[in-house]
C-alpha positions as a printed Julia matrix, in Angstrom:
159×3 Matrix{Float64}:
 105.79  101.94  109.68
 104.77   98.59  109.22
 104.92   98.56  113.27
 102.69  101.18  113.95
 100.16   99.96  111.39
 100.41   96.3   113.15
  99.35   98.78  116.75
  96.3   100.28  114.14
  95.24   97.58  112.88
  95.88   98.16  108.83
  99.19   96.25  108.45
  97.87   94.71  105.59
  96.43   97.84  104.25
 100.24   98.78  104.5
 102.09   95.85  103.16
  99.23   96.31  100.16
 100.59   99.86   99.57
 104.28   98.68   99.51
 103.2    96.35   96.53
 101.53   98.93   94.47
 104.22  102.1    94.94
 106.75   99.57   94.16
 105.22   99.0    90.49
 104.19  100.2    86.99
 100.29  103.23   87.73
  96.98  100.73   88.22
  95.72  103.49   85.99
  95.5   103.28   82.61
  94.33  106.93   80.74
  93.76  106.74   76.86
  94.22  110.26   75.56
  90.71  110.33   73.83
  88.6   108.98   77.07
  90.99  111.02   80.06
  87.79  112.67   81.65
  85.31  109.44   80.77
  88.14  107.13   83.45
  88.83  110.03   85.22
  84.71  110.05   85.8
  84.57  105.87   86.18
  87.62  106.11   88.18
  85.6   108.23   91.09
  84.2   105.97   92.74
  87.24  104.39   94.27
  88.61  108.5    95.56
  89.32  109.06   98.96
  89.17  112.87   98.87
  92.23  113.13  101.83
  94.74  110.84  100.16
  96.02  109.0    96.61
  97.13  106.05   98.89
  93.78  104.84  100.51
  92.49  105.63   96.56
  95.2   103.27   95.74
  94.17  100.88   98.28
  90.58  101.16   97.49
  91.71  100.39   93.4
  93.35   96.81   94.87
  90.66   95.75   97.15
  87.86   96.16   94.44
  90.32   94.29   91.76
  90.99   91.55   94.09
  87.32   91.22   94.62
  86.76   90.92   91.04
  89.65   88.52   90.95
  92.03   90.76   88.43
  89.53   90.42   85.81
  90.93   91.7    82.95
  87.43   92.99   81.31
  86.31   94.63   85.09
  89.67   96.49   84.79
  89.06   97.42   81.5
  86.0    98.61   81.7
  87.76  101.31   85.59
  90.12  101.62   82.96
  93.25   99.86   85.27
  96.11   98.55   83.84
  95.57   95.14   85.16
  99.23   93.63   84.67
  99.89   95.69   87.09
  97.4    95.14   89.9
  98.51   91.29   88.95
 102.19   92.25   89.58
 101.15   94.51   93.03
  99.52   91.0    94.04
 102.4    89.06   93.81
 104.71   91.6    95.12
 102.16   91.65   98.22
 101.83   88.2    98.54
 106.42   88.57   98.75
 105.92   90.62  101.73
 103.58   88.79  103.19
 105.44   85.28  103.64
 108.46   88.23  104.48
 106.32   89.97  107.23
 105.42   85.93  108.59
 108.98   85.47  109.13
 109.53   88.33  111.02
 106.79   87.34  112.83
 104.55   90.8   112.17
 100.98   89.79  111.68
  99.08   91.03  108.47
  95.35   92.48  110.07
  93.36   94.86  109.26
  90.12   97.01  110.74
  86.8    98.61  109.86
  88.3   102.33  110.2
  91.03  101.06  108.19
  91.51  104.22  105.97
  91.8   106.47  108.84
  94.38  104.4   110.44
  96.62  103.84  107.31
  96.64  107.67  107.23
  98.17  108.21  110.65
 100.5   105.26  109.75
 101.39  107.09  107.22
 101.62  110.17  109.06
 104.08  107.87  111.88
 106.26  106.32  109.48
 107.02  109.44  106.79
 106.95  112.35  109.09
 109.77  113.87  107.2
 107.4   114.87  104.0
 104.6   115.8   106.07
 103.43  119.47  105.17
 100.8   121.75  106.41
  98.38  123.86  104.86
  98.71  127.94  105.44
  96.29  130.43  105.49
  97.06  131.46  101.69
  96.56  127.81  100.75
 100.45  127.08   99.95
 101.4   124.57  101.85
 104.95  123.84  103.85
 106.8   121.51  104.66
 106.89  120.74  108.76
 111.14  119.27  108.84
 112.37  122.35  106.85
 109.82  124.89  106.47
 110.65  124.2   102.87
 107.5   125.58  100.42
 105.62  122.14   98.9
 103.0   121.89   96.15
 100.42  118.77   95.31
 100.43  117.73   92.12
  97.87  117.81   89.75
  96.93  114.11   89.38
  96.4   114.12   93.27
  93.07  114.24   94.64
  94.02  115.99   97.33
  95.23  118.84   93.96
  90.75  119.48   93.59
  89.5   119.31   97.12
  87.93  121.26   99.39
  88.26  118.41  102.41
  91.15  118.63  104.53
  91.37  115.49  107.5
  91.68  114.79  111.02
  94.77  113.09  111.41
């Protein structure tokens, strides 16, 4: 997947995503403010990809120097984001040792999805006419998790 990501000019974002997936959730969900937290974080949302949403969150937090107050206002777990940043630094060093350059482009969002499809093709499911999902690898029925941006999305992606 990382090789394909380099070809698609999104290896920097894939390394970010891997670091985010290796830590606790970056989302802080207070029970008494769940609706407010969802509304505040909606600005990071990509309606066709939870992974792109995560990367957007990380990039915004990084632009704000992982500031605890900024993270709190956006209902984000600053500790998880800082841990992901440390993991990302380690992954960057590994990539450098392996001769894998980390690059990005303006079209990184679609390209991340393409790289994920390439690298995780066994996990791909397609929506059926009845709105259910079936995995393409073994034709098993699949469901979208209720916390996914895809759960309520009416949009579909071209990639």
